[in-house]
Coordinates of C-alpha atoms in Angstrom, one line a residue:
M1 CA 5.8 109.2 60.6
A2 CA 2.6 110.8 62.7
K3 CA 0.0 108.3 63.5
N4 CA -3.7 109.3 63.1
K5 CA -5.7 110.1 65.9
Y6 CA -8.9 108.2 66.4
N7 CA -11.6 108.4 68.9
L8 CA -13.3 105.1 69.6
T9 CA -16.6 104.0 71.3
I10 CA -16.4 100.9 72.3
F11 CA -19.0 98.4 73.6
L12 CA -18.6 94.6 74.5
L13 CA -21.6 92.5 74.0
K14 CA -22.4 89.7 76.7
D15 CA -21.2 86.3 76.0
T16 CA -24.1 84.9 75.4
V17 CA -24.0 86.6 71.9
D18 CA -22.4 83.8 69.7
S19 CA -23.0 85.8 65.9
F20 CA -23.1 89.1 64.6
S21 CA -26.9 89.4 63.9
K22 CA -27.8 88.1 67.6
G23 CA -26.8 91.6 68.7
L24 CA -28.8 93.6 66.4
K25 CA -32.4 95.0 66.5
N26 CA -32.9 94.6 62.8
P27 CA -29.9 93.0 61.1
K28 CA -31.7 92.4 57.9
E29 CA -32.6 95.8 57.1
L30 CA -28.7 96.7 57.3
Q31 CA -26.4 96.9 54.8
S32 CA -23.2 95.1 55.4
S33 CA -19.7 94.9 54.3
D34 CA -16.8 92.6 55.3
L35 CA -13.7 93.7 56.6
K36 CA -10.4 94.0 54.6
A37 CA -7.9 90.7 55.4
Q38 CA -5.0 92.9 55.8
F39 CA -6.2 94.1 58.9
G40 CA -6.6 90.4 60.6
L41 CA -10.0 91.0 62.1
E42 CA -12.6 88.9 62.1
G43 CA -15.9 91.1 61.9
Q44 CA -18.3 92.8 59.8
I45 CA -19.5 96.6 59.4
Y46 CA -23.0 97.6 59.4
Y47 CA -24.6 100.6 58.2
C48 CA -27.7 102.2 56.9
S49 CA -28.5 104.6 53.9
S50 CA -29.4 108.0 55.5
K51 CA -31.7 110.7 54.0
A52 CA -30.9 114.2 54.6
K53 CA -33.5 116.6 55.8
P54 CA -33.8 119.8 57.2
P55 CA -33.8 120.3 60.8
R56 CA -37.3 120.7 62.2
W57 CA -37.0 124.3 63.7
K58 CA -35.9 125.8 60.2
A59 CA -39.4 125.9 59.2
C60 CA -40.2 128.1 62.3
L61 CA -37.7 130.4 61.7
E62 CA -38.0 130.6 58.0
E63 CA -41.8 131.7 59.0
L64 CA -40.5 134.3 61.4
S65 CA -37.9 135.6 59.2
I66 CA -37.9 138.3 56.5
T67 CA -34.8 136.6 54.7
N68 CA -34.1 133.0 53.6
I69 CA -32.7 130.7 56.5
D70 CA -29.7 129.4 54.7
I71 CA -29.1 126.2 56.7
D72 CA -27.7 122.8 55.2
D73 CA -29.9 119.6 55.4
N74 CA -28.6 117.3 57.6
S75 CA -28.7 113.6 58.3
S76 CA -28.1 111.3 61.4
N77 CA -25.4 108.9 60.1
K78 CA -24.9 105.7 62.0
A79 CA -22.7 102.7 61.4
I80 CA -21.3 100.0 63.4
M81 CA -18.5 97.2 63.4
L82 CA -18.7 94.4 65.2
I83 CA -15.8 92.3 65.7
K84 CA -14.8 89.0 67.5
I85 CA -11.7 88.8 69.7
K86 CA -11.2 85.5 71.5
S87 CA -14.8 84.3 71.4
R88 CA -16.4 87.7 72.8
I89 CA -18.0 90.4 70.1
L90 CA -17.4 93.4 70.7
A91 CA -18.9 96.9 69.0
V92 CA -17.2 99.8 67.7
V93 CA -19.9 102.8 67.0
F94 CA -19.9 105.5 64.7
G95 CA -22.3 108.4 64.8
Y96 CA -25.8 107.0 66.1
G97 CA -24.6 103.3 65.3
R98 CA -25.6 102.4 69.1
S99 CA -29.0 102.5 68.0
F100 CA -28.6 99.2 66.0
L101 CA -27.5 97.3 69.5
K102 CA -30.3 95.2 71.5
E103 CA -29.8 96.8 74.4
E104 CA -30.3 93.4 76.6
Y105 CA -27.2 92.3 75.1
I106 CA -24.5 95.0 76.1
E107 CA -21.9 94.2 78.9
R108 CA -23.1 96.9 81.8
N109 CA -20.4 99.0 82.9
F110 CA -17.7 97.5 80.2
G111 CA -16.1 100.9 79.8
L112 CA -16.2 101.7 83.6
K113 CA -14.4 98.5 84.3
V114 CA -11.8 99.0 81.8
A115 CA -11.4 102.5 82.6
L116 CA -10.7 102.0 86.4
N117 CA -8.3 99.0 85.5
L118 CA -6.3 101.0 83.2
I119 CA -6.7 104.9 84.6
D120 CA -3.9 106.6 86.2
P121 CA -5.3 107.5 89.6
K122 CA -3.3 110.8 89.6
K123 CA -4.7 111.8 86.6
M124 CA -8.4 111.7 86.9
R125 CA -10.3 114.4 84.9
S126 CA -14.3 113.4 85.7
I127 CA -16.2 111.2 87.9
N128 CA -19.8 110.7 87.6
A129 CA -21.0 109.2 90.8
A130 CA -24.4 108.8 92.7
T131 CA -24.9 109.5 96.2
I132 CA -26.9 106.7 98.5
E133 CA -29.0 108.2 101.0
D134 CA -32.7 107.6 100.9
M135 CA -32.9 108.6 97.6
V136 CA -29.9 108.7 95.1
V137 CA -28.5 111.9 93.8
T138 CA -26.2 111.7 90.8
T139 CA -23.7 114.3 90.4
Q140 CA -21.2 115.2 87.6
R141 CA -18.0 116.4 89.5
Q142 CA -15.0 117.8 86.8
A143 CA -11.6 119.1 87.8
S144 CA -9.8 121.8 85.1
Y145 CA -6.5 119.5 85.9
S146 CA -5.6 115.8 86.1
T147 CA -5.7 115.2 90.1
T148 CA -6.7 112.4 92.1
Q149 CA -10.1 110.8 93.3
E150 CA -9.7 112.4 96.7
E151 CA -9.8 116.0 95.2
F152 CA -13.4 115.0 94.0
G153 CA -14.8 115.1 97.5
L154 CA -16.0 111.2 97.0
N155 CA -17.5 109.7 100.4
I156 CA -16.3 105.9 99.4
T157 CA -19.0 104.5 101.8
N158 CA -22.0 105.9 100.3
D159 CA -21.2 106.8 96.5
I160 CA -21.6 105.0 93.5
M161 CA -19.2 105.3 90.6
K162 CA -21.2 105.5 87.2
G163 CA -18.5 107.0 84.9
V164 CA -15.1 108.2 85.3
T165 CA -12.5 109.9 82.7
G166 CA -9.0 110.0 82.8
E167 CA -5.3 109.3 81.6
P168 CA -4.0 105.8 81.2
Y169 CA -1.0 104.7 83.4
D170 CA 0.7 103.3 79.6
S171 CA 0.1 105.5 76.5
V172 CA -0.1 102.4 74.9
Y173 CA -4.3 102.3 75.8
G174 CA -4.6 105.9 74.5
K175 CA -4.3 109.3 75.4
Q176 CA -7.7 109.7 77.5
I177 CA -10.1 107.2 78.6
S178 CA -13.7 107.2 79.5
G179 CA -16.0 104.5 80.8
K180 CA -19.3 103.9 81.8
D181 CA -21.5 101.3 79.7
S182 CA -19.2 102.1 76.6
L183 CA -15.4 102.6 76.5
V184 CA -14.4 105.8 74.9
V185 CA -10.9 106.3 74.2
A186 CA -8.7 108.8 72.2
L187 CA -5.5 107.6 70.7
F188 CA -3.1 107.6 68.0
M189 CA -2.6 104.5 65.9
E190 CA -2.3 102.7 62.6
L191 CA -5.6 100.8 61.6
E192 CA -3.4 97.7 61.5
E193 CA -3.1 98.2 65.6
L194 CA -6.9 98.0 66.1
K195 CA -7.2 94.4 66.7
E196 CA -4.2 94.8 69.2
K197 CA -5.9 97.7 70.8
L198 CA -9.3 96.0 71.2
L199 CA -7.2 92.7 72.6
L200 CA -5.6 94.8 75.2
Y201 CA -9.3 96.3 76.5
L202 CA -11.1 93.1 76.4
K203 CA -8.0 91.9 78.5
A204 CA -8.1 94.6 81.0
F205 CA -12.3 93.9 81.5
D206 CA -11.3 91.0 83.8
Q207 CA -8.4 92.6 85.6
K208 CA -8.5 93.6 89.1
R209 CA -6.1 96.4 89.0
Y210 CA -8.5 98.8 90.4
R211 CA -8.5 97.3 93.6
D212 CA -4.9 98.0 94.2
I213 CA -5.2 101.7 93.3
G214 CA -7.7 103.3 95.8
F215 CA -11.0 101.9 93.8
A216 CA -11.8 98.7 95.7
W217 CA -15.0 100.6 97.0
V218 CA -16.8 100.5 93.7
D219 CA -18.2 97.4 94.4
N220 CA -19.9 98.2 97.6
V221 CA -22.9 99.4 95.8
G222 CA -23.5 98.7 91.7
E223 CA -26.5 99.8 89.7
V224 CA -28.3 96.9 87.9
R225 CA -28.4 98.0 84.2
D226 CA -29.2 94.8 82.6
S227 CA -32.9 94.7 81.4
V228 CA -33.3 91.0 82.2
L229 CA -32.3 91.1 85.5
K230 CA -34.3 94.1 86.1
E231 CA -37.6 92.2 84.9
T232 CA -36.8 89.5 87.1
L233 CA -36.5 91.7 90.4
D234 CA -39.6 93.4 89.4
F235 CA -41.4 90.0 89.0
E236 CA -40.0 89.0 92.5
L237 CA -41.3 92.6 94.1
V238 CA -44.6 91.6 92.5
D239 CA -44.3 88.4 94.1
A240 CA -43.3 89.8 97.5
I241 CA -46.4 92.1 97.5
K242 CA -48.9 89.4 96.2
N243 CA -47.6 87.4 99.2
N244 CA -47.6 90.1 101.9
R245 CA -43.9 89.7 102.4
L246 CA -43.6 93.8 103.2
D247 CA -41.5 93.8 106.0
H248 CA -38.5 95.5 103.6
L249 CA -40.8 97.4 101.4
H250 CA -41.1 100.9 102.4
I251 CA -42.6 104.2 100.7
A252 CA -40.3 107.3 100.3
P253 CA -40.8 110.0 98.0
P254 CA -37.9 110.8 95.8
E255 CA -38.4 114.0 95.1
T256 CA -36.8 117.1 96.8
T257 CA -40.1 119.7 97.8
D258 CA -40.4 121.6 100.3
W259 CA -41.7 119.3 103.4
E260 CA -42.6 122.5 105.8
R261 CA -45.6 122.9 103.8
V262 CA -46.5 119.2 102.8
T263 CA -49.8 118.2 105.3
G264 CA -50.9 115.1 104.0
F265 CA -50.2 112.5 100.7
C266 CA -52.8 110.8 98.6
F267 CA -52.5 108.2 95.9
S268 CA -54.0 107.8 92.4
G269 CA -55.7 104.7 91.0
I270 CA -57.6 103.3 94.3
K271 CA -61.1 104.6 93.3
K272 CA -60.7 107.8 95.9
K273 CA -61.1 111.2 94.9
I274 CA -57.8 112.8 95.1
D275 CA -59.4 116.1 96.2
D276 CA -61.3 114.6 98.9
H277 CA -59.9 115.6 102.1
D278 CA -60.7 112.8 103.7
N279 CA -58.5 110.3 101.8
Y280 CA -55.5 112.3 102.7
L281 CA -53.1 110.8 104.5
L282 CA -51.2 112.1 107.4
N283 CA -48.3 109.5 106.9
L284 CA -47.1 107.5 104.2
D285 CA -47.8 103.8 104.3
I286 CA -47.6 101.4 101.4
R287 CA -50.3 99.4 102.7
D288 CA -52.7 102.3 102.5
Y289 CA -52.3 101.6 98.9
L290 CA -52.0 98.2 98.3
D291 CA -55.3 97.7 100.2
E292 CA -57.2 99.2 97.9
I293 CA -56.3 96.9 94.9
K294 CA -58.3 94.4 93.8
P295 CA -57.0 90.9 93.0
G296 CA -56.3 89.9 89.6
T297 CA -54.5 93.4 88.9
N298 CA -51.1 93.9 86.9
L299 CA -49.7 95.3 89.8
L300 CA -46.5 96.1 87.9
Q301 CA -48.4 98.0 85.2
K302 CA -50.5 99.9 88.0
I303 CA -47.7 101.1 90.5
K304 CA -45.6 102.5 87.5
R305 CA -48.9 104.0 86.4
N306 CA -50.6 105.4 89.6
K307 CA -49.1 108.6 91.0
L308 CA -47.9 109.7 94.7
Y309 CA -49.7 113.1 95.3
V310 CA -48.8 115.6 98.2
V311 CA -50.9 117.8 99.8
T312 CA -50.1 121.3 100.7
A313 CA -51.3 123.3 103.8
D314 CA -53.6 125.4 101.4
G315 CA -55.0 122.3 99.9
V316 CA -53.1 121.9 97.1
Q317 CA -52.4 118.5 95.4
F318 CA -49.8 117.6 93.1
P319 CA -48.1 114.5 91.8
I320 CA -44.7 114.2 92.7
C321 CA -43.9 110.8 91.1
N322 CA -45.2 107.3 90.1
I323 CA -45.9 104.5 93.0
Y324 CA -42.9 102.5 91.6
N325 CA -40.5 105.4 92.0
A326 CA -41.3 106.1 95.4
L327 CA -40.8 102.6 96.5
V328 CA -37.8 101.2 98.5
F329 CA -37.6 97.5 98.6
Q330 CA -35.0 95.1 99.6
I331 CA -34.5 91.5 98.6
E332 CA -32.4 88.3 98.5
F333 CA -32.2 86.8 95.4
E334 CA -29.8 84.2 94.5
D335 CA -27.6 84.8 97.3
K336 CA -27.2 88.4 96.5
T337 CA -28.9 91.5 97.9
Y338 CA -30.6 94.2 95.5
I339 CA -32.4 97.2 96.4
L340 CA -35.0 99.4 94.3
C341 CA -34.5 103.1 95.1
S342 CA -35.5 106.0 93.2
G343 CA -36.9 103.7 90.5
N344 CA -33.5 102.0 90.0
W345 CA -32.4 98.7 91.2
Y346 CA -28.8 98.3 93.2
Q347 CA -26.6 95.3 93.9
I348 CA -25.2 95.5 97.1
D349 CA -21.3 93.7 97.5
K350 CA -22.1 90.9 100.0
S351 CA -19.1 91.6 102.0
F352 CA -20.3 95.4 102.2
F353 CA -23.8 94.5 103.3
E354 CA -22.1 92.2 106.3
T355 CA -20.1 95.1 107.4
V356 CA -22.7 97.8 107.5
R357 CA -25.1 95.4 109.5
K358 CA -22.2 94.7 111.7
Y359 CA -21.2 98.1 112.6
I360 CA -24.9 98.9 113.1
D361 CA -25.7 96.2 115.6
E362 CA -22.3 96.6 117.4
N363 CA -22.5 100.2 117.7
I364 CA -26.0 101.9 117.7
K365 CA -27.7 101.3 121.0
I366 CA -31.6 102.0 121.4
S367 CA -31.8 104.9 123.5
D368 CA -33.0 104.5 127.2
I369 CA -35.5 107.7 127.6
E370 CA -38.9 106.7 127.1
L371 CA -41.4 109.0 124.8
P372 CA -44.8 109.0 124.8
K373 CA -46.8 107.2 122.1
C374 CA -47.9 109.2 119.3
P375 CA -51.4 109.8 118.8
A376 CA -52.7 108.4 115.1
Q377 CA -53.5 111.5 113.5
Y378 CA -50.6 113.8 115.1
D379 CA -48.0 115.1 113.1
E380 CA -44.7 115.8 114.1
A381 CA -45.0 119.4 115.3
E382 CA -48.2 118.3 117.4
Y383 CA -46.1 115.3 118.6
N384 CA -43.0 117.5 119.7
L385 CA -45.7 119.7 121.7
L386 CA -46.7 116.5 123.5
V387 CA -43.7 115.7 124.5
A388 CA -42.6 119.1 126.0
E389 CA -45.5 119.3 127.8
S390 CA -45.5 115.6 129.3
S391 CA -42.4 116.5 131.5
V392 CA -40.8 119.3 133.2
N393 CA -37.5 118.3 131.8
Y394 CA -38.3 118.5 128.2
C395 CA -37.8 122.1 126.4
L396 CA -39.5 122.2 123.1
M397 CA -36.9 123.5 120.6
D398 CA -39.1 122.6 117.3
K399 CA -39.0 125.6 115.1
V400 CA -36.6 127.5 117.0
M401 CA -34.4 128.7 114.7
V402 CA -30.5 129.1 116.1
S403 CA -28.1 131.0 114.5
V404 CA -24.2 129.6 113.4
E405 CA -21.4 131.8 113.6
G406 CA -20.2 132.6 110.0
G407 CA -23.0 130.2 108.8
P408 CA -25.5 131.1 105.8
K409 CA -28.8 130.3 107.7
K410 CA -30.0 129.3 111.1
I411 CA -30.8 126.1 112.0
E412 CA -32.6 124.0 114.4
A413 CA -30.7 122.6 117.5
C414 CA -33.1 119.7 117.9
D415 CA -36.9 119.3 118.5
I416 CA -36.9 118.5 122.0
F417 CA -33.8 119.5 124.7
T418 CA -34.2 117.5 127.7
K419 CA -32.4 118.6 131.1
D420 CA -30.3 115.4 130.8
K421 CA -28.2 117.1 128.2
Q422 CA -29.9 115.4 125.4
F423 CA -31.0 116.5 121.9
I424 CA -34.0 114.6 120.5
H425 CA -34.9 115.0 116.5
V426 CA -38.0 113.6 115.5
K427 CA -38.9 112.0 112.3
N428 CA -41.8 109.9 111.2
K429 CA -40.6 106.9 109.3
G430 CA -43.4 107.0 107.0
Q431 CA -41.5 110.0 105.2
S432 CA -38.6 107.5 104.9
S433 CA -36.8 110.1 102.4
Q434 CA -36.4 112.7 105.3
L435 CA -34.6 110.1 107.4
S436 CA -31.3 111.0 106.0
H437 CA -32.3 115.0 107.0
L438 CA -33.2 113.6 110.5
L439 CA -29.6 112.2 110.7
S440 CA -27.6 115.2 109.0
Q441 CA -29.7 117.6 111.1
G442 CA -28.5 115.5 114.6
K443 CA -25.1 115.6 113.1
V444 CA -24.6 119.1 112.4
S445 CA -26.2 120.7 115.2
A446 CA -23.9 118.8 117.5
Q447 CA -20.8 119.8 115.8
C448 CA -22.4 123.4 116.1
F449 CA -22.8 123.0 119.6
I450 CA -19.6 121.6 120.5
S451 CA -17.9 124.3 118.5
D452 CA -19.7 127.5 118.5
R453 CA -20.1 129.6 121.5
L454 CA -23.0 131.7 120.1
F455 CA -24.8 128.7 119.3
R456 CA -24.6 127.3 122.5
K457 CA -25.7 130.4 124.1
Q458 CA -29.1 130.6 122.0
V459 CA -29.9 126.9 123.2
Y460 CA -28.8 127.9 126.7
D461 CA -31.1 130.9 126.4
H462 CA -34.3 129.4 125.1
A463 CA -33.7 126.1 127.9
I464 CA -33.2 128.3 130.7
K465 CA -36.8 129.5 130.3
K466 CA -38.4 126.0 130.5
F467 CA -35.8 124.9 133.1
N468 CA -35.6 127.9 135.3
E469 CA -32.1 127.1 136.4
Q470 CA -28.7 126.6 134.6
V471 CA -28.4 123.8 132.7
F472 CA -24.8 124.3 131.5
D473 CA -22.4 127.2 131.1
F474 CA -22.2 128.4 127.3
E475 CA -19.1 130.2 128.1
V476 CA -17.3 126.9 128.7
K477 CA -16.8 124.5 125.9
P478 CA -18.8 121.4 126.6
E479 CA -17.3 118.0 127.0
P480 CA -19.0 116.0 124.2
N481 CA -19.6 112.7 126.0
D482 CA -22.1 114.6 128.5
Y483 CA -24.3 115.3 125.7
E484 CA -26.3 112.7 123.7
V485 CA -28.1 113.2 120.2
V486 CA -31.0 111.3 120.1
Y487 CA -32.8 109.8 117.1
A488 CA -36.4 109.7 117.4
I489 CA -38.4 107.8 114.6
I490 CA -42.1 107.5 114.7
E491 CA -43.2 104.0 113.6
K492 CA -46.5 101.8 113.3
K493 CA -45.0 98.3 114.4
E494 CA -44.5 97.5 117.8
D495 CA -41.7 95.7 117.6
F496 CA -39.6 97.4 115.4
K497 CA -35.9 97.0 115.0
I498 CA -33.1 99.4 113.6
S499 CA -32.1 96.5 111.2
K500 CA -35.7 97.1 109.6
L501 CA -34.5 100.3 108.3
P502 CA -34.0 100.7 104.6
F503 CA -30.3 99.9 104.0
F504 CA -29.3 103.0 102.6
T505 CA -30.8 104.6 105.8
L506 CA -28.6 102.2 107.6
V507 CA -25.6 103.4 105.5
N508 CA -26.3 106.9 106.1
L509 CA -26.3 106.3 110.2
M510 CA -23.3 104.5 109.9
I511 CA -21.7 107.6 108.5
T512 CA -23.3 109.5 110.8
A513 CA -22.3 107.7 113.9
Q514 CA -18.7 107.5 112.9
E515 CA -18.6 111.6 112.4
L516 CA -20.3 111.8 115.9
D517 CA -17.6 109.3 117.2
R518 CA -15.1 111.9 115.8
I519 CA -16.3 114.7 118.1
R520 CA -16.8 112.3 121.0
M521 CA -20.9 113.1 120.8
K522 CA -22.9 110.0 122.4
Y523 CA -25.8 108.9 120.1
S524 CA -28.7 106.4 120.2
V525 CA -31.8 105.6 118.1
C526 CA -35.4 105.7 119.9
F527 CA -38.6 104.1 118.5
V528 CA -41.8 105.8 119.1
K529 CA -45.0 103.8 118.7
R530 CA -47.8 105.4 116.5
E531 CA -51.1 104.4 118.1
S532 CA -53.7 103.1 115.4
I533 CA -56.7 104.9 114.6
E534 CA -58.9 102.3 116.6
N535 CA -57.0 103.4 119.7

């Protein structure tokens, strides 16, 4: 006899929830029902009566229409079944039943862990991932047929797995399985099998099979979803600010914007007029904001309320995010590393953290090149011109757009090209969200230079105007080791070190260095001291 098909959405409550009512928001306002003994389940069903009502937009359509709009009234039905299995409580939700649960008691990533342990790695259908750079970009990648994780183009070094859908390796677990916080399964069964299925999913939650089938990398970085832990980390952030522990606090706008048109920044909430040009900041520094905050202020509320503004070349200013969402903060808490980025907290696996730091220490060298200091109020374009004019060995390439063979658009080869065959790329660390662009620009330019004759010729034609002699033969494919990519980062501090860059920037730097190693191009980092206004 054919079994019935069920689509189950299952949550696991934290192990501190020892009663059904504890995990619910308003248990006294809900109706409840016991489960039939024949199913062998220890549990309770909770639901509330629903009132049918027309959709809000129906009245609008009726007013506009010459005839009656015949649409049935509807209701948002919801119910939840709480079942205790081996001292843990699972919640099977129906309709909008999740709204009954207290969010702080939901076991985060339960569904993801179960799905990764049960999924057939060759039969994946979709992946929800977030890519780490200096901001976090979330993407949903789907396949038209079941396939392997390699087909989704994931970068296991800087991608965060947030959700997955695929077919289980054993049909006993269902026909299809999806996991985030909740576990969603499609399966054929009799209701008498429900207890057995829930027990299987609970066991899968504690397994480590995912490590052996190619998903060990998902432990590198995980989003903190626990509301209690997030509140604790926010408290640690505020405490660091109050006690001036700012070495690992940066400000980096998470929103994509046209940086070519940005001429300055300003903050709301510090008793300075937003439209006062004297208050515009050429370069972002969180201290410019924090120094204006009065003692006794509720810092967390303030940084979530106040806005970061950008100012365009034509004097227009507009907010891009609140201060909290623009902060990048790294902290060690209870022997674990956490990072605040784009308004979300992330936990960094200790071994991954140490791997990245070790790679940076052993492979990223400080450049031998000595660039002039950057005057306090200079932007990058002004500084690049200053560098080019400081030596006959420096050719200004800033804003010189070079076409790429077969490419959709032109790119900058670098900001400064030197007679010693160095491609210098310059960025201000105050615009931390642009450091990923800096790293990418250097990598792409290097790849084009090595492989593209047309690209090399354009660089040569421009450089020879400054040097008045042949620097290299563009007709001959160059030896990569003869050239060097130099990442020049403008920084206020005198003794700034690579290790003090935001962790996600270090991850991106490691990936970029590995790519440059593959094409045998040399690379280094150079810190440029920005002079203070007093100087």
